[in-house]
PDB file of C-alpha atoms in Angstrom:
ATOM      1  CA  UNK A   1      98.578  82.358  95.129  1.00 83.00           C
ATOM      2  CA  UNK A   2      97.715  85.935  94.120  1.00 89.00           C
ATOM      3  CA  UNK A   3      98.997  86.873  90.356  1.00 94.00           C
ATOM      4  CA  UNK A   4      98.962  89.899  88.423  1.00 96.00           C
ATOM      5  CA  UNK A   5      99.778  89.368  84.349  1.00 97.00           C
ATOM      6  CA  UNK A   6     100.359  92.564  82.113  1.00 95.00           C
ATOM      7  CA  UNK A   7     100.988  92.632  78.577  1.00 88.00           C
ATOM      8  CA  UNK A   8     104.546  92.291  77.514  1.00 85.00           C
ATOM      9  CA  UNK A   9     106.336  95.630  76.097  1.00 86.00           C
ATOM     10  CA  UNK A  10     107.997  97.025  75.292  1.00 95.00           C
ATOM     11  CA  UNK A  11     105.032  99.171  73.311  1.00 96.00           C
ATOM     12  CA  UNK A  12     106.052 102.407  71.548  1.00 97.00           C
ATOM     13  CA  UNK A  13     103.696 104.638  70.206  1.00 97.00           C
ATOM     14  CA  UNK A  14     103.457 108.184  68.788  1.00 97.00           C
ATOM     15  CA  UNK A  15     102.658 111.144  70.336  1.00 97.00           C
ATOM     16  CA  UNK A  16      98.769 111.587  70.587  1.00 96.00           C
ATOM     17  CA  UNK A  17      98.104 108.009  70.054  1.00 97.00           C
ATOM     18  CA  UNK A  18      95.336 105.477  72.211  1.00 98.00           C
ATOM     19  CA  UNK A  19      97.210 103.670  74.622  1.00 97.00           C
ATOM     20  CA  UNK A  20      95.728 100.660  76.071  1.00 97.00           C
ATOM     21  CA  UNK A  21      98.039  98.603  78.712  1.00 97.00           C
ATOM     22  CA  UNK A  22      96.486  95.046  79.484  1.00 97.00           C
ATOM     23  CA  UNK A  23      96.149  93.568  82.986  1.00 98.00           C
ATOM     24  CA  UNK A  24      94.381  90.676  84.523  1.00 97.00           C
ATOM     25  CA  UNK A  25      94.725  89.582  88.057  1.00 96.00           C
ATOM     26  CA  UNK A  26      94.403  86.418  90.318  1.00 95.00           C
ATOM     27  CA  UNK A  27      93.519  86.818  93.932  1.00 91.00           C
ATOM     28  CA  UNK A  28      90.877  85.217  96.051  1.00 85.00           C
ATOM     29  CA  UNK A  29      88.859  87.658  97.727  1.00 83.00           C
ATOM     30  CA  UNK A  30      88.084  91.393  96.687  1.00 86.00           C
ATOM     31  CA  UNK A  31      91.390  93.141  96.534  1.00 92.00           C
ATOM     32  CA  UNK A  32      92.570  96.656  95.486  1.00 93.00           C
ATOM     33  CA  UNK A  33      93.641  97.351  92.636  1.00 96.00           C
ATOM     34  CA  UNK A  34      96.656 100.191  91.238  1.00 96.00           C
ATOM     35  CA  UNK A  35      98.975 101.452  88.542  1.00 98.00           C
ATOM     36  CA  UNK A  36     102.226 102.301  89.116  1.00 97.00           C
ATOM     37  CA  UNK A  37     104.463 104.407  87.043  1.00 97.00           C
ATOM     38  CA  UNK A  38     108.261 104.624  87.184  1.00 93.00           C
ATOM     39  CA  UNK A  39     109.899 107.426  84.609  1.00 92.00           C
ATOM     40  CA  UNK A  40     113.543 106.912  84.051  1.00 87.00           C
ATOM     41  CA  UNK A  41     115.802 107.584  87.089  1.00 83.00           C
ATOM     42  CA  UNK A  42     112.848 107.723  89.728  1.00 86.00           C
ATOM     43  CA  UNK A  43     110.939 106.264  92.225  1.00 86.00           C
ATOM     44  CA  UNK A  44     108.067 104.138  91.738  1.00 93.00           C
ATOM     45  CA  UNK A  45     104.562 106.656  91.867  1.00 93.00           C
ATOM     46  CA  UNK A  46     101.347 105.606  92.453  1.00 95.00           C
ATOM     47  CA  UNK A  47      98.968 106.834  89.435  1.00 97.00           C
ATOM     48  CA  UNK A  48      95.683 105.370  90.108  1.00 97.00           C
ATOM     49  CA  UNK A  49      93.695 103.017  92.414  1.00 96.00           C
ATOM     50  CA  UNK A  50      90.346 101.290  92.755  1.00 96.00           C
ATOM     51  CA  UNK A  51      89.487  99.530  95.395  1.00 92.00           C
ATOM     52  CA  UNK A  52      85.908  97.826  94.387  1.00 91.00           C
ATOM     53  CA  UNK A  53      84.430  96.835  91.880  1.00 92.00           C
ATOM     54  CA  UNK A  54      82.872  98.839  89.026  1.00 95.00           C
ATOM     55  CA  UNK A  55      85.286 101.869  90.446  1.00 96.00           C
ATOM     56  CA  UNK A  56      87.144 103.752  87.709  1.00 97.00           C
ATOM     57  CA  UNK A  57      90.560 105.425  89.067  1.00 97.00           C
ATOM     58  CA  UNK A  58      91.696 108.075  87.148  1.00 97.00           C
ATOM     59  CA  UNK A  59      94.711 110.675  87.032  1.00 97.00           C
ATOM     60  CA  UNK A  60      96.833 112.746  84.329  1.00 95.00           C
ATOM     61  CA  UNK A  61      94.417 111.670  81.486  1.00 97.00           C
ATOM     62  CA  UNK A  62      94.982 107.794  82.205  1.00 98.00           C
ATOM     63  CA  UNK A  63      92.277 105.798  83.423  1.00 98.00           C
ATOM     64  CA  UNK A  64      91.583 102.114  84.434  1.00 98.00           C
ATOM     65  CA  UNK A  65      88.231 100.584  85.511  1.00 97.00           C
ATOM     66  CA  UNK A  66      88.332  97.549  88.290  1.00 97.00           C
ATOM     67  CA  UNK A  67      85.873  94.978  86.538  1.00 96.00           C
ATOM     68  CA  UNK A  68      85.781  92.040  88.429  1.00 93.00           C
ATOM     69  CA  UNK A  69      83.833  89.826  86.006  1.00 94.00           C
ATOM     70  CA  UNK A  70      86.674  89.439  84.014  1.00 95.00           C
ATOM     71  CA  UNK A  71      89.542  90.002  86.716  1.00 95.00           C
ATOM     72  CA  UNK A  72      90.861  92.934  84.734  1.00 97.00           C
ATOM     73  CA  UNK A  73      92.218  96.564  85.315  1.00 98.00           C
ATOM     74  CA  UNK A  74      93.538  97.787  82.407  1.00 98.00           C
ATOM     75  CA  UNK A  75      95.224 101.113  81.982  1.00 98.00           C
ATOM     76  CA  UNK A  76      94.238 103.443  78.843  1.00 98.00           C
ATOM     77  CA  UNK A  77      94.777 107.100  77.850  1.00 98.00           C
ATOM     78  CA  UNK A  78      93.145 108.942  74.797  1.00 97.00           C
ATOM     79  CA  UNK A  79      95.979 111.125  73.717  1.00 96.00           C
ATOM     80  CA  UNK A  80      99.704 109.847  75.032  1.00 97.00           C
ATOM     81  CA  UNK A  81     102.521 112.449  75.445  1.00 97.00           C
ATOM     82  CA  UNK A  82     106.203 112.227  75.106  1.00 97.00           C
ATOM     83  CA  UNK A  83     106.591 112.821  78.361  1.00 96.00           C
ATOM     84  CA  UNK A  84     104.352 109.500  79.342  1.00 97.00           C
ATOM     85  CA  UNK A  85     107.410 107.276  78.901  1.00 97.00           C
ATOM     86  CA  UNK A  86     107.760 105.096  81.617  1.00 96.00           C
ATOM     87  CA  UNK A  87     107.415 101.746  83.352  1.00 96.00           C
ATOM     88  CA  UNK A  88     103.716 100.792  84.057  1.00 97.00           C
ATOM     89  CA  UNK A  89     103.127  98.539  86.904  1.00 97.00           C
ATOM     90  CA  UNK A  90     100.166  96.995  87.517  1.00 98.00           C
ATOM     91  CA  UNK A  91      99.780  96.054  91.069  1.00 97.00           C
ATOM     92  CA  UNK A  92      96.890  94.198  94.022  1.00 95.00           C
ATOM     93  CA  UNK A  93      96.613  94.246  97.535  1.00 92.00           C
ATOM     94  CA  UNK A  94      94.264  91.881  98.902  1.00 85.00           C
ATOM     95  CA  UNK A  95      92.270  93.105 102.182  1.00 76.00           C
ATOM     96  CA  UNK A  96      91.446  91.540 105.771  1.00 73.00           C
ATOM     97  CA  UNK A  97      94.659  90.620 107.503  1.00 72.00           C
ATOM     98  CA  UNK A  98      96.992  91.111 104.097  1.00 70.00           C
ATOM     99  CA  UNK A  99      96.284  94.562 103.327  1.00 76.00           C
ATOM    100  CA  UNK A 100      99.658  95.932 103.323  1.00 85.00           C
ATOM    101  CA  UNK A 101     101.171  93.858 100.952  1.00 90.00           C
ATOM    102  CA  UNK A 102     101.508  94.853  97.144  1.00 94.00           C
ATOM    103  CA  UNK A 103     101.452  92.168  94.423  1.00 95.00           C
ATOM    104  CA  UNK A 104     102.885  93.779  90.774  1.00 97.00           C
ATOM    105  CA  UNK A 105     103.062  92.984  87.192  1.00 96.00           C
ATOM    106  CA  UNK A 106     105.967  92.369  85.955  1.00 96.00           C
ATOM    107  CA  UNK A 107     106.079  96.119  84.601  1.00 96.00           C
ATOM    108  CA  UNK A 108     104.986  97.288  80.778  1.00 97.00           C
ATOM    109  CA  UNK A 109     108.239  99.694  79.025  1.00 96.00           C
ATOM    110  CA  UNK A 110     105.902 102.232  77.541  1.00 97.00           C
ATOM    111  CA  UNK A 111     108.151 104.681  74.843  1.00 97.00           C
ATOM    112  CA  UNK A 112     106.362 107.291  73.108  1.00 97.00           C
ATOM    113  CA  UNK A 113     107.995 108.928  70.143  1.00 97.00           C
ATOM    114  CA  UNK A 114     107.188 112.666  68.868  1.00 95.00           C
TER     115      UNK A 114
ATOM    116  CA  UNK B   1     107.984 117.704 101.948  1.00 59.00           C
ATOM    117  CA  UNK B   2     110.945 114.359 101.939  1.00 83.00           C
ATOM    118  CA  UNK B   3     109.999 111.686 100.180  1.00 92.00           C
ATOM    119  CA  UNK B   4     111.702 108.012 101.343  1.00 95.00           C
ATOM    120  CA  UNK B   5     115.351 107.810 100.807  1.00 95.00           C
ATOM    121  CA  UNK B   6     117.549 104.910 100.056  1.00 96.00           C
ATOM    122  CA  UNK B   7     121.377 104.901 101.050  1.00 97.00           C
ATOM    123  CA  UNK B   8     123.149 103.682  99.188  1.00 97.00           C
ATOM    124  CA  UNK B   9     122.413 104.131  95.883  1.00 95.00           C
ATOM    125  CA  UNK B  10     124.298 101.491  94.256  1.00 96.00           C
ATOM    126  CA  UNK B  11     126.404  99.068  96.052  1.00 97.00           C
ATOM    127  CA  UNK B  12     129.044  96.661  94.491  1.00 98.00           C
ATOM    128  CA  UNK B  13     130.041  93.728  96.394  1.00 97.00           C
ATOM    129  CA  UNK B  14     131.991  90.597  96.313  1.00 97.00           C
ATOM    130  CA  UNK B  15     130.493  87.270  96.608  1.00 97.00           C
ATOM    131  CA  UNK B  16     130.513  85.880 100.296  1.00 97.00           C
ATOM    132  CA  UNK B  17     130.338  89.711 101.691  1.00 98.00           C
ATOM    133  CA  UNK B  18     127.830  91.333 104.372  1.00 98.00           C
ATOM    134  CA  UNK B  19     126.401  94.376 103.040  1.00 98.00           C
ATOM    135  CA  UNK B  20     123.668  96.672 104.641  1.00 98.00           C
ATOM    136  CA  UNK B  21     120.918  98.693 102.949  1.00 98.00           C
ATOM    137  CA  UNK B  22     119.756 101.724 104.531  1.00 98.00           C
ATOM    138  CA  UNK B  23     115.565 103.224 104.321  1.00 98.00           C
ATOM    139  CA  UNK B  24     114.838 106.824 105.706  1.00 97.00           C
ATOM    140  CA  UNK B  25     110.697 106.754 105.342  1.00 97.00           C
ATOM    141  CA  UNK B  26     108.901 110.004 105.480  1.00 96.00           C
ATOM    142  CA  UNK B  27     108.652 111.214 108.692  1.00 94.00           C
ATOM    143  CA  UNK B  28     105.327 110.136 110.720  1.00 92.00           C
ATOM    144  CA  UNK B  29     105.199 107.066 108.421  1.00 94.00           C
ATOM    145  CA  UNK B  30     104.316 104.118 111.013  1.00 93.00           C
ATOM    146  CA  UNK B  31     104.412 101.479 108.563  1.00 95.00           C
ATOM    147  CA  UNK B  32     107.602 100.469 105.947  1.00 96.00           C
ATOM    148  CA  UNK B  33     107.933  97.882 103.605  1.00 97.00           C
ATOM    149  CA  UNK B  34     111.003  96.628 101.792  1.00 98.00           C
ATOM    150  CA  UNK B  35     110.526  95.071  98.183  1.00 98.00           C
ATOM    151  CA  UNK B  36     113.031  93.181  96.123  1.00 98.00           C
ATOM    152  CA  UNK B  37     112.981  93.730  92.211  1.00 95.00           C
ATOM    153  CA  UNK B  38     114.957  91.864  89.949  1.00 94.00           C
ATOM    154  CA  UNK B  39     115.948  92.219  86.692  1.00 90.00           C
ATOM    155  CA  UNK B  40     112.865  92.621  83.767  1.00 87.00           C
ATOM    156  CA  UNK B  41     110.892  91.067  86.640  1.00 91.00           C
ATOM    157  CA  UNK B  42     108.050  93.211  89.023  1.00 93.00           C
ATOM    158  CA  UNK B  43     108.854  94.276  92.720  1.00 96.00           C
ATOM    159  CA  UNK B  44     108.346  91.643  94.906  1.00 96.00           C
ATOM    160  CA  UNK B  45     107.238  91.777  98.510  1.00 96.00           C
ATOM    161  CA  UNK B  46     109.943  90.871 101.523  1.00 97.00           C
ATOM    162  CA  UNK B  47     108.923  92.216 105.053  1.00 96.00           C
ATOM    163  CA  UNK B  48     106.589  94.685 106.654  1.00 95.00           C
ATOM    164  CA  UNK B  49     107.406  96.609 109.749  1.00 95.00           C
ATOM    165  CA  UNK B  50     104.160  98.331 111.564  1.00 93.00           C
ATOM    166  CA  UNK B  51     106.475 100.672 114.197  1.00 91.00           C
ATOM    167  CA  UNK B  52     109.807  98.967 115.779  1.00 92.00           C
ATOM    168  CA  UNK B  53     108.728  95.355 115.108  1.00 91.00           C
ATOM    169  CA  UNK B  54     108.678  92.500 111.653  1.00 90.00           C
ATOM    170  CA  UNK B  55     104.991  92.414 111.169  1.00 90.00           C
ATOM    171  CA  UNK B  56     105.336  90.001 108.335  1.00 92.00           C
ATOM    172  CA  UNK B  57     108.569  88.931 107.003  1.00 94.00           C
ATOM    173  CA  UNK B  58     107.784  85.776 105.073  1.00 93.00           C
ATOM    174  CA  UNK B  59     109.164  87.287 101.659  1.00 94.00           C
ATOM    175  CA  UNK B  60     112.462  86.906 102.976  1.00 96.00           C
ATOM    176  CA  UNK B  61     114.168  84.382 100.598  1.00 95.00           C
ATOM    177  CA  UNK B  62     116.106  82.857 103.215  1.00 95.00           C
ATOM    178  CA  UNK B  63     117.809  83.577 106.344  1.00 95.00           C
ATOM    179  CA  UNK B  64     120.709  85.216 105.084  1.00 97.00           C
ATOM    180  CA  UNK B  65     118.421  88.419 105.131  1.00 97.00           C
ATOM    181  CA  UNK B  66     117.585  90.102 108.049  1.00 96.00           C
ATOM    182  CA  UNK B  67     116.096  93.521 108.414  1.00 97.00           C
ATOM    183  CA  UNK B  68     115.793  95.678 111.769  1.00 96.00           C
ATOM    184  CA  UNK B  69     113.716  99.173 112.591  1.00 96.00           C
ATOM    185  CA  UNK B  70     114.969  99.423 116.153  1.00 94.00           C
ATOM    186  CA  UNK B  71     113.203 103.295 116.639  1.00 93.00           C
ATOM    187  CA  UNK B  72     110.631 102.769 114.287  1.00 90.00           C
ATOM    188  CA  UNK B  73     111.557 105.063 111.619  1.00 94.00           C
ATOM    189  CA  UNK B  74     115.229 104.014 109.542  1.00 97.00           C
ATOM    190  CA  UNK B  75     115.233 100.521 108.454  1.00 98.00           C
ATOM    191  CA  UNK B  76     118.196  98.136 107.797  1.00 98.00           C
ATOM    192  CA  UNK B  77     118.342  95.581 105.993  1.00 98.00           C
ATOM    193  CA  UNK B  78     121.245  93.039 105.933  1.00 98.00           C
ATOM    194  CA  UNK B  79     122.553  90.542 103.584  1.00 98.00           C
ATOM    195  CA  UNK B  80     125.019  88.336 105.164  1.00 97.00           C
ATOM    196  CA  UNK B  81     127.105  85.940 102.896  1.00 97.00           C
ATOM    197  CA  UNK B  82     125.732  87.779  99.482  1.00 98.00           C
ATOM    198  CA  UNK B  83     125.367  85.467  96.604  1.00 97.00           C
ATOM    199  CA  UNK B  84     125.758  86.450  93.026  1.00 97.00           C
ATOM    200  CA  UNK B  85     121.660  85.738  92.909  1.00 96.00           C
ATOM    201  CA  UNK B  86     121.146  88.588  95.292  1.00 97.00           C
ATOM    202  CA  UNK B  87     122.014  90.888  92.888  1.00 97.00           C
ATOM    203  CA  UNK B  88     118.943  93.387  92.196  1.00 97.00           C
ATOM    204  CA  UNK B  89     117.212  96.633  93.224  1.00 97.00           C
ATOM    205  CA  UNK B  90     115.920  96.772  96.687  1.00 98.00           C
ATOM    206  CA  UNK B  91     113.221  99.418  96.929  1.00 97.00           C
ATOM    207  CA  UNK B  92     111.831 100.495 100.682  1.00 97.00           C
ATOM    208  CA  UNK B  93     108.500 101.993 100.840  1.00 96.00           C
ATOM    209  CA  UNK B  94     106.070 103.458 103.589  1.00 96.00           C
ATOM    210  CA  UNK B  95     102.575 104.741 104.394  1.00 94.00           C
ATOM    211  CA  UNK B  96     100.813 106.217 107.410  1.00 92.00           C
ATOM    212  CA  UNK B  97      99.410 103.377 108.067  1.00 86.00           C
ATOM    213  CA  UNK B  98      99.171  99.720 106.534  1.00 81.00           C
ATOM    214  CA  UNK B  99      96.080  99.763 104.242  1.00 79.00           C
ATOM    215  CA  UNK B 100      97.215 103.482 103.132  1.00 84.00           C
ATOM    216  CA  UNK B 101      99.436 104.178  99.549  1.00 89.00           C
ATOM    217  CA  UNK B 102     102.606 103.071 100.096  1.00 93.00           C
ATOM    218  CA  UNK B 103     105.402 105.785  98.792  1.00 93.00           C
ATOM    219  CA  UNK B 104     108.493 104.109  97.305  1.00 95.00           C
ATOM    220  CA  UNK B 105     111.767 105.526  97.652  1.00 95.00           C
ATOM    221  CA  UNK B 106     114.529 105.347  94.359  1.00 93.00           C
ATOM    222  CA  UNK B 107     115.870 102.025  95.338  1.00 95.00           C
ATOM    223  CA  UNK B 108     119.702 100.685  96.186  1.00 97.00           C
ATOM    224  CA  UNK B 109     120.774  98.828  92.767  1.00 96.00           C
ATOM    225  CA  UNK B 110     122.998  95.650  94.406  1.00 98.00           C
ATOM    226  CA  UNK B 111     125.392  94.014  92.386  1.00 98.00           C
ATOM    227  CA  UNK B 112     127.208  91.142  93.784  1.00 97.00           C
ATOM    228  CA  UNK B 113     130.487  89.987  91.898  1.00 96.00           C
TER     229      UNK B 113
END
């Protein structure tokens, strides 16, 4: 069945450091790909999407290209704030007749320290 | 404008109870999805409702759940005979329409004792 693997956190990192959050995925298929962010006492949020491949999504200074020779979709920002602490999800949802249904991660704890 | 809401927040019940879980989506929303996440673990799908009726419900773990949208806006859904197992966040989302971003609301945090 359809998988999506992220790298294990928790990662902690100082303000104004590269962040680079891993994920690969397993779906038959061309599916859609997203991020999703949840700070502390909120909802899930969408951050970014791509839907084919070669498409880079792209929002708040994070970015994450679909590459679908290696099944990846991994999230990266130059220059990570404080207030970037969060979960990260990574997420797919396939197309055709399933293309309501998202697939996560099981969620990256990203802390970022001043 | 309103985002989804969840009511209730959290909700502490015994083992063996029936406990509803209630989803306002944002208005106009046709489609709503209900998602199950557990503990250190990502959300996980349970059933899609496109207006009134179960689209797709075959993430429902077994039939002690049951969920209903009987105007095609609020969603229910129920948990008859709650195990200690059940015990997790239940998030509700919705978009305009299926293939569209689904918007999550904060989640009901069920603990079952």
């Amino acid at each position: 069945g359809d998988s999506v693997t992220q790298m294990e956190g928790p990662v902690t990192l100082s303000e104004e450091a590269f962040l680079t959050i891993n994920c690969t995925y397993t779906a038959t298929g061309y599916p859609s790909l997203f991020w999703y962010v949840q700070y502390p006492g909120e909802g899930l949020q969408l951050l970014l999407k791509a839907t084919k491949a070669d498409d880079k999504g792209s929002n708040k200074g994070f970015e994450a290209t679909y590459r679908k020779e290696t099944t990846s979709f991994h999230l990266e920002k130059g220059s990570v704030q404080v207030s970037d602490s969060a979960v990260y999800f990574c997420a797919l949802r396939k197309g055709g007749g399933s293309n309501y249904k998202l697939t996560f991660g099981k969620g990256t704890l990203l802390t970022v320290n001043p | 404008g309103a985002g989804v809401s969840q009511t209730p927040s959290n909700k502490v019940t015994e083992k063996g109870k029936y406990v509803e879980l209630r989803c306002d989506p944002i208005s106009g929303h046709t489609a709503l999805y209900w998602y199950r996440q557990s503990l250190g673990q990502g959300p996980e799908f349970l059933i899609y409702f496109q207006g009134t009726g179960a689209a797709d419900d075959s993430g429902l773990p077994n039939d002690r759940f049951f969920a209903v949208r009987p105007e095609g806006s609020v969603s229910t859904l129920k948990i008859q005979r709650t195990e200690r197992g059940d015990s997790a966040v239940y998030l509700c989302a919705s978009s305009r329409m299926r293939q569209e971003t689904q918007y999550f609301g904060p989640g009901t945090r069920l603990l079952v004792l």
